[in-house]
PDB file of C-alpha atoms in Angstrom:
ATOM      1  CA  MET A 295       0.000   0.000   0.000  1.00 45.00           C
ATOM      2  CA  THR A 296       1.330   3.421  -0.929  1.00 50.00           C
ATOM      3  CA  THR A 297       2.120   5.631   2.042  1.00 57.00           C
ATOM      4  CA  LEU A 298       3.016   9.235   2.784  1.00 82.00           C
ATOM      5  CA  SER A 299       5.704  10.350   5.207  1.00 87.00           C
ATOM      6  CA  LEU A 300       5.504  13.043   7.864  1.00 90.00           C
ATOM      7  CA  ASP A 301       7.962  14.096  10.580  1.00 91.00           C
ATOM      8  CA  ILE A 302       7.290  13.067  14.161  1.00 92.00           C
ATOM      9  CA  LYS A 303       8.122  15.644  16.826  1.00 93.00           C
ATOM     10  CA  ASN A 304       8.321  15.456  20.602  1.00 91.00           C
ATOM     11  CA  LEU A 305       7.001  17.934  23.156  1.00 91.00           C
ATOM     12  CA  GLU A 306      10.248  19.905  22.868  1.00 91.00           C
ATOM     13  CA  GLY A 307       9.656  20.465  19.143  1.00 88.00           C
ATOM     14  CA  LYS A 308      12.502  18.208  18.012  1.00 91.00           C
ATOM     15  CA  LYS A 309      12.209  15.682  15.190  1.00 92.00           C
ATOM     16  CA  VAL A 310      12.432  12.149  16.551  1.00 90.00           C
ATOM     17  CA  GLY A 311      11.413  10.144  13.503  1.00 91.00           C
ATOM     18  CA  SER A 312       8.958   9.901  10.656  1.00 92.00           C
ATOM     19  CA  ALA A 313       5.466   8.451  10.367  1.00 91.00           C
ATOM     20  CA  GLU A 314       4.117   6.596   7.359  1.00 91.00           C
ATOM     21  CA  LEU A 315       0.596   7.840   6.627  1.00 92.00           C
ATOM     22  CA  ALA A 316      -1.841   5.598   4.806  1.00 92.00           C
ATOM     23  CA  GLN A 317      -2.702   7.067   1.425  1.00 91.00           C
ATOM     24  CA  SER A 318      -6.257   5.731   1.661  1.00 91.00           C
ATOM     25  CA  VAL A 319      -6.800   7.983   4.707  1.00 93.00           C
ATOM     26  CA  PHE A 320      -4.522  10.991   4.189  1.00 94.00           C
ATOM     27  CA  ASP A 321      -4.345  11.304   0.402  1.00 91.00           C
ATOM     28  CA  VAL A 322      -7.885  11.231  -0.952  1.00 93.00           C
ATOM     29  CA  ALA A 323      -9.653  13.990  -2.862  1.00 94.00           C
ATOM     30  CA  PRO A 324     -11.621  15.933  -0.197  1.00 94.00           C
ATOM     31  CA  ASN A 325     -15.367  15.648  -0.728  1.00 96.00           C
ATOM     32  CA  ILE A 326     -16.567  19.104   0.297  1.00 96.00           C
ATOM     33  CA  HIS A 327     -20.265  18.255  -0.038  1.00 97.00           C
ATOM     34  CA  VAL A 328     -20.054  15.256   2.301  1.00 97.00           C
ATOM     35  CA  MET A 329     -17.963  17.206   4.813  1.00 97.00           C
ATOM     36  CA  HIS A 330     -20.591  19.956   4.785  1.00 97.00           C
ATOM     37  CA  GLU A 331     -23.453  17.502   5.319  1.00 97.00           C
ATOM     38  CA  VAL A 332     -21.672  15.763   8.199  1.00 97.00           C
ATOM     39  CA  CYS A 333     -20.845  19.074   9.910  1.00 97.00           C
ATOM     40  CA  ARG A 334     -24.462  20.191   9.492  1.00 97.00           C
ATOM     41  CA  ALA A 335     -25.593  16.945  11.098  1.00 97.00           C
ATOM     42  CA  GLN A 336     -23.202  17.471  14.020  1.00 96.00           C
ATOM     43  CA  MET A 337     -24.425  21.004  14.665  1.00 96.00           C
ATOM     44  CA  ALA A 338     -28.053  19.945  14.287  1.00 96.00           C
ATOM     45  CA  GLU A 339     -27.514  17.165  16.827  1.00 94.00           C
ATOM     46  CA  ALA A 340     -26.077  19.731  19.258  1.00 94.00           C
ATOM     47  CA  HIS A 341     -29.104  22.024  18.806  1.00 94.00           C
ATOM     48  CA  GLN A 342     -31.099  21.742  22.036  1.00 94.00           C
ATOM     49  CA  GLY A 343     -34.443  22.550  20.456  1.00 94.00           C
ATOM     50  CA  THR A 344     -35.960  23.569  23.797  1.00 96.00           C
ATOM     51  CA  HIS A 345     -37.608  26.735  22.414  1.00 96.00           C
ATOM     52  CA  ASP A 346     -41.330  27.001  23.096  1.00 96.00           C
ATOM     53  CA  THR A 347     -44.223  29.432  22.722  1.00 96.00           C
ATOM     54  CA  LYS A 348     -47.708  29.270  24.200  1.00 96.00           C
ATOM     55  CA  THR A 349     -50.779  28.718  22.083  1.00 95.00           C
ATOM     56  CA  ARG A 350     -54.125  30.354  22.882  1.00 93.00           C
ATOM     57  CA  GLY A 351     -55.022  27.294  24.936  1.00 91.00           C
ATOM     58  CA  GLN A 352     -51.943  27.676  27.141  1.00 93.00           C
ATOM     59  CA  VAL A 353     -52.032  31.431  27.851  1.00 94.00           C
ATOM     60  CA  ARG A 354     -53.380  32.366  31.260  1.00 93.00           C
ATOM     61  CA  GLY A 355     -56.772  34.150  31.385  1.00 89.00           C
ATOM     62  CA  GLY A 356     -59.285  34.950  28.677  1.00 84.00           C
ATOM     63  CA  GLY A 357     -61.910  32.533  29.857  1.00 84.00           C
ATOM     64  CA  HIS A 358     -64.859  34.842  29.231  1.00 87.00           C
ATOM     65  CA  LYS A 359     -66.238  36.279  26.020  1.00 92.00           C
ATOM     66  CA  PRO A 360     -65.048  39.933  25.797  1.00 92.00           C
ATOM     67  CA  TYR A 361     -68.414  41.233  24.584  1.00 93.00           C
ATOM     68  CA  ARG A 362     -71.690  39.918  23.265  1.00 95.00           C
ATOM     69  CA  GLN A 363     -71.895  38.157  19.950  1.00 95.00           C
ATOM     70  CA  LYS A 364     -74.271  40.500  18.137  1.00 95.00           C
ATOM     71  CA  GLY A 365     -75.369  44.098  18.125  1.00 95.00           C
ATOM     72  CA  THR A 366     -72.066  45.886  18.770  1.00 95.00           C
ATOM     73  CA  GLY A 367     -71.056  46.421  15.158  1.00 95.00           C
ATOM     74  CA  ARG A 368     -67.694  44.817  15.878  1.00 95.00           C
ATOM     75  CA  ALA A 369     -66.293  41.510  14.747  1.00 95.00           C
ATOM     76  CA  ARG A 370     -67.274  38.594  16.949  1.00 94.00           C
ATOM     77  CA  GLN A 371     -64.653  37.552  19.512  1.00 93.00           C
ATOM     78  CA  GLY A 372     -64.531  34.532  21.778  1.00 92.00           C
ATOM     79  CA  SER A 373     -61.510  35.282  23.965  1.00 93.00           C
ATOM     80  CA  THR A 374     -58.996  38.015  24.743  1.00 92.00           C
ATOM     81  CA  ARG A 375     -56.290  35.379  24.485  1.00 94.00           C
ATOM     82  CA  SER A 376     -56.778  34.881  20.753  1.00 94.00           C
ATOM     83  CA  PRO A 377     -53.636  35.585  18.698  1.00 94.00           C
ATOM     84  CA  GLN A 378     -54.845  38.986  17.486  1.00 93.00           C
ATOM     85  CA  TYR A 379     -54.939  40.366  21.047  1.00 93.00           C
ATOM     86  CA  ALA A 380     -51.913  41.651  22.947  1.00 91.00           C
ATOM     87  CA  GLY A 381     -51.074  38.972  25.490  1.00 91.00           C
ATOM     88  CA  GLY A 382     -52.729  36.327  23.375  1.00 94.00           C
ATOM     89  CA  GLY A 383     -51.341  33.049  22.137  1.00 95.00           C
ATOM     90  CA  VAL A 384     -48.807  32.651  19.325  1.00 96.00           C
ATOM     91  CA  VAL A 385     -49.774  31.171  15.963  1.00 95.00           C
ATOM     92  CA  PHE A 386     -47.372  28.612  14.444  1.00 95.00           C
ATOM     93  CA  GLY A 387     -44.687  29.449  17.030  1.00 95.00           C
ATOM     94  CA  PRO A 388     -41.733  27.153  17.770  1.00 96.00           C
ATOM     95  CA  HIS A 389     -42.194  24.160  20.067  1.00 96.00           C
ATOM     96  CA  PRO A 390     -39.647  21.678  21.452  1.00 97.00           C
ATOM     97  CA  ARG A 391     -38.323  19.366  18.747  1.00 96.00           C
ATOM     98  CA  SER A 392     -35.221  17.556  17.596  1.00 96.00           C
ATOM     99  CA  TYR A 393     -33.190  19.013  14.734  1.00 96.00           C
ATOM    100  CA  ALA A 394     -31.143  15.844  14.220  1.00 96.00           C
ATOM    101  CA  PHE A 395     -31.008  14.082  10.879  1.00 95.00           C
ATOM    102  CA  LYS A 396     -29.307  10.899   9.811  1.00 94.00           C
ATOM    103  CA  VAL A 397     -26.033  10.661   7.902  1.00 95.00           C
ATOM    104  CA  ASN A 398     -24.846   7.295   6.639  1.00 95.00           C
ATOM    105  CA  ARG A 399     -21.831   5.725   8.339  1.00 94.00           C
ATOM    106  CA  ARG A 400     -19.936   5.529   5.049  1.00 95.00           C
ATOM    107  CA  GLU A 401     -20.426   9.261   4.546  1.00 96.00           C
ATOM    108  CA  VAL A 402     -19.141   9.963   8.061  1.00 96.00           C
ATOM    109  CA  LYS A 403     -15.949   8.009   7.354  1.00 96.00           C
ATOM    110  CA  LEU A 404     -15.537   9.671   3.960  1.00 96.00           C
ATOM    111  CA  ALA A 405     -15.874  13.082   5.624  1.00 96.00           C
ATOM    112  CA  LEU A 406     -13.199  12.151   8.188  1.00 96.00           C
ATOM    113  CA  ARG A 407     -10.810  10.942   5.483  1.00 96.00           C
ATOM    114  CA  SER A 408     -11.509  14.107   3.488  1.00 96.00           C
ATOM    115  CA  ALA A 409     -10.769  16.320   6.506  1.00 96.00           C
ATOM    116  CA  LEU A 410      -7.503  14.529   7.301  1.00 96.00           C
ATOM    117  CA  SER A 411      -6.431  14.599   3.651  1.00 95.00           C
ATOM    118  CA  ALA A 412      -7.174  18.315   3.409  1.00 95.00           C
ATOM    119  CA  LYS A 413      -5.060  19.025   6.486  1.00 95.00           C
ATOM    120  CA  ALA A 414      -2.197  16.925   5.128  1.00 93.00           C
ATOM    121  CA  ALA A 415      -2.369  18.709   1.751  1.00 93.00           C
ATOM    122  CA  GLU A 416      -2.301  22.119   3.448  1.00 92.00           C
ATOM    123  CA  ASP A 417       0.727  21.202   5.619  1.00 91.00           C
ATOM    124  CA  ALA A 418      -1.498  21.862   8.625  1.00 94.00           C
ATOM    125  CA  LEU A 419      -1.009  18.374  10.086  1.00 95.00           C
ATOM    126  CA  LEU A 420       1.539  17.633  12.825  1.00 94.00           C
ATOM    127  CA  ILE A 421       2.388  14.261  14.348  1.00 95.00           C
ATOM    128  CA  LEU A 422       3.402  14.260  18.018  1.00 94.00           C
ATOM    129  CA  GLU A 423       5.487  11.426  19.440  1.00 91.00           C
ATOM    130  CA  ASN A 424       3.380  11.269  22.577  1.00 89.00           C
ATOM    131  CA  ALA A 425       1.576  13.430  25.069  1.00 85.00           C
ATOM    132  CA  ASP A 426       3.116  12.026  28.227  1.00 85.00           C
ATOM    133  CA  PHE A 427       2.421  14.406  31.084  1.00 88.00           C
ATOM    134  CA  GLU A 428       3.404  13.131  34.543  1.00 89.00           C
ATOM    135  CA  LYS A 429       0.626  15.270  35.958  1.00 92.00           C
ATOM    136  CA  PRO A 430      -1.832  17.833  34.595  1.00 94.00           C
ATOM    137  CA  SER A 431       0.081  21.033  33.821  1.00 93.00           C
ATOM    138  CA  THR A 432      -1.292  23.880  31.723  1.00 94.00           C
ATOM    139  CA  LYS A 433       2.109  25.606  31.959  1.00 94.00           C
ATOM    140  CA  GLN A 434       3.772  22.581  30.380  1.00 93.00           C
ATOM    141  CA  ALA A 435       1.079  22.502  27.688  1.00 94.00           C
ATOM    142  CA  VAL A 436       1.732  26.153  26.789  1.00 95.00           C
ATOM    143  CA  ALA A 437       5.470  25.446  26.598  1.00 94.00           C
ATOM    144  CA  ALA A 438       4.840  22.476  24.298  1.00 94.00           C
ATOM    145  CA  LEU A 439       2.777  24.571  21.872  1.00 94.00           C
ATOM    146  CA  ALA A 440       5.490  27.230  21.795  1.00 94.00           C
ATOM    147  CA  ALA A 441       8.203  24.618  21.142  1.00 93.00           C
ATOM    148  CA  LEU A 442       6.170  23.152  18.290  1.00 93.00           C
ATOM    149  CA  GLY A 443       5.640  26.622  16.795  1.00 92.00           C
ATOM    150  CA  ILE A 444       1.864  26.331  16.906  1.00 93.00           C
ATOM    151  CA  GLU A 445      -0.171  29.533  16.878  1.00 91.00           C
ATOM    152  CA  GLY A 446      -3.874  30.244  16.555  1.00 92.00           C
ATOM    153  CA  ARG A 447      -6.659  27.682  16.809  1.00 95.00           C
ATOM    154  CA  VAL A 448      -5.454  24.112  17.155  1.00 96.00           C
ATOM    155  CA  THR A 449      -7.124  20.744  17.556  1.00 96.00           C
ATOM    156  CA  ILE A 450      -5.158  18.052  19.378  1.00 96.00           C
ATOM    157  CA  MET A 451      -6.257  14.439  19.125  1.00 96.00           C
ATOM    158  CA  VAL A 452      -4.809  12.087  21.720  1.00 95.00           C
ATOM    159  CA  ALA A 453      -5.271   8.490  22.801  1.00 93.00           C
ATOM    160  CA  ASP A 454      -8.177   7.817  25.130  1.00 92.00           C
ATOM    161  CA  GLU A 455      -5.821   6.992  27.997  1.00 91.00           C
ATOM    162  CA  ASP A 456      -3.905  10.319  27.811  1.00 91.00           C
ATOM    163  CA  VAL A 457      -5.927  11.845  30.646  1.00 93.00           C
ATOM    164  CA  ASN A 458      -3.173  14.140  31.936  1.00 93.00           C
ATOM    165  CA  ALA A 459      -2.663  15.620  28.468  1.00 93.00           C
ATOM    166  CA  PHE A 460      -6.390  16.226  28.156  1.00 94.00           C
ATOM    167  CA  LEU A 461      -6.486  18.014  31.518  1.00 95.00           C
ATOM    168  CA  SER A 462      -3.379  20.045  30.619  1.00 94.00           C
ATOM    169  CA  PHE A 463      -4.621  21.429  27.283  1.00 94.00           C
ATOM    170  CA  ARG A 464      -8.348  21.800  27.904  1.00 93.00           C
ATOM    171  CA  ASN A 465      -8.086  25.184  29.694  1.00 91.00           C
ATOM    172  CA  LEU A 466      -6.289  26.911  26.819  1.00 94.00           C
ATOM    173  CA  PRO A 467      -8.734  29.146  24.908  1.00 93.00           C
ATOM    174  CA  GLN A 468      -7.339  28.453  21.417  1.00 94.00           C
ATOM    175  CA  VAL A 469      -6.993  24.702  21.924  1.00 95.00           C
ATOM    176  CA  ARG A 470      -9.587  21.977  21.452  1.00 96.00           C
ATOM    177  CA  ILE A 471      -8.369  18.573  22.657  1.00 96.00           C
ATOM    178  CA  ILE A 472     -10.337  15.408  21.924  1.00 95.00           C
ATOM    179  CA  PRO A 473      -9.734  11.692  22.522  1.00 95.00           C
ATOM    180  CA  VAL A 474      -9.467   9.629  19.353  1.00 94.00           C
ATOM    181  CA  SER A 475     -12.722   7.845  20.229  1.00 94.00           C
ATOM    182  CA  GLU A 476     -14.506  11.184  19.753  1.00 95.00           C
ATOM    183  CA  MET A 477     -12.906  11.980  16.390  1.00 95.00           C
ATOM    184  CA  ASN A 478     -15.298  14.049  14.298  1.00 95.00           C
ATOM    185  CA  THR A 479     -15.222  16.098  11.109  1.00 96.00           C
ATOM    186  CA  TYR A 480     -16.100  19.459  12.642  1.00 96.00           C
ATOM    187  CA  ASP A 481     -13.236  19.402  15.171  1.00 95.00           C
ATOM    188  CA  LEU A 482     -10.759  18.196  12.547  1.00 96.00           C
ATOM    189  CA  ILE A 483     -11.374  21.168  10.246  1.00 95.00           C
ATOM    190  CA  ASP A 484     -12.268  23.943  12.713  1.00 94.00           C
ATOM    191  CA  ASN A 485      -8.658  24.926  13.381  1.00 94.00           C
ATOM    192  CA  LYS A 486      -5.483  26.298  11.881  1.00 95.00           C
ATOM    193  CA  THR A 487      -3.376  23.277  12.869  1.00 95.00           C
ATOM    194  CA  LEU A 488      -4.303  19.648  13.560  1.00 96.00           C
ATOM    195  CA  VAL A 489      -2.057  17.668  15.921  1.00 95.00           C
ATOM    196  CA  LEU A 490      -2.229  13.879  16.276  1.00 95.00           C
ATOM    197  CA  THR A 491      -0.247  11.775  18.692  1.00 94.00           C
ATOM    198  CA  GLN A 492       1.259   8.559  17.305  1.00 94.00           C
ATOM    199  CA  ALA A 493      -1.221   6.451  19.270  1.00 93.00           C
ATOM    200  CA  ALA A 494      -4.149   8.499  17.977  1.00 94.00           C
ATOM    201  CA  LEU A 495      -2.783   8.239  14.423  1.00 94.00           C
ATOM    202  CA  VAL A 496      -2.606   4.443  14.591  1.00 93.00           C
ATOM    203  CA  ARG A 497      -6.138   4.164  15.954  1.00 94.00           C
ATOM    204  CA  ALA A 498      -7.555   6.635  13.416  1.00 94.00           C
ATOM    205  CA  GLU A 499      -6.060   4.672  10.518  1.00 94.00           C
ATOM    206  CA  GLU A 500      -7.413   1.424  11.928  1.00 93.00           C
ATOM    207  CA  VAL A 501     -10.940   2.839  12.058  1.00 93.00           C
ATOM    208  CA  LEU A 502     -10.924   4.666   8.725  1.00 93.00           C
ATOM    209  CA  GLN A 503      -9.397   1.823   6.704  1.00 87.00           C
ATOM    210  CA  GLN A 504     -12.157  -0.603   7.675  1.00 72.00           C
TER     211      GLN A 504
END
């Protein structure tokens, strides 16, 4: 299988080797349409949909007829809580609902491969040897970003067991850190630089080559 090569760096910013990237994951033509659909689905899933308005049957008051049916010269009215009255109910207003819609699993994987390939093509992909932090340390995380020459928004994908790294980077405002089990298209593209640890890289290729 044809592969691509990318430098591996440590937390001090030094090259410690090279990683062979699977062409089937990191060298495909990005499908913009599928990436857009998958990102829309992600944002729709995150939409709470808890908005609500009251109909005329839910508004308090208005139990009596405001005036008699005939003889006034005015249009007949049954309640002061009808939509045309101030304080009345709302017609066709929003009610709680789900905004989620389904995207096929094959499209999700294609979107992920497209996002990774786009980052590799833009030289916005960096492979990190590991994210071994003896203990959670935001100061150490800041130093690591500086050593790697990373500026602006960055997404860091680590192995699920790298808890200390997750706790170290999560407080930085320009950094989004995710475990590889939560890999998603939106987080892969919503950044200036994408960083993968070696362990996360191996797992991502295993999943996306299936």
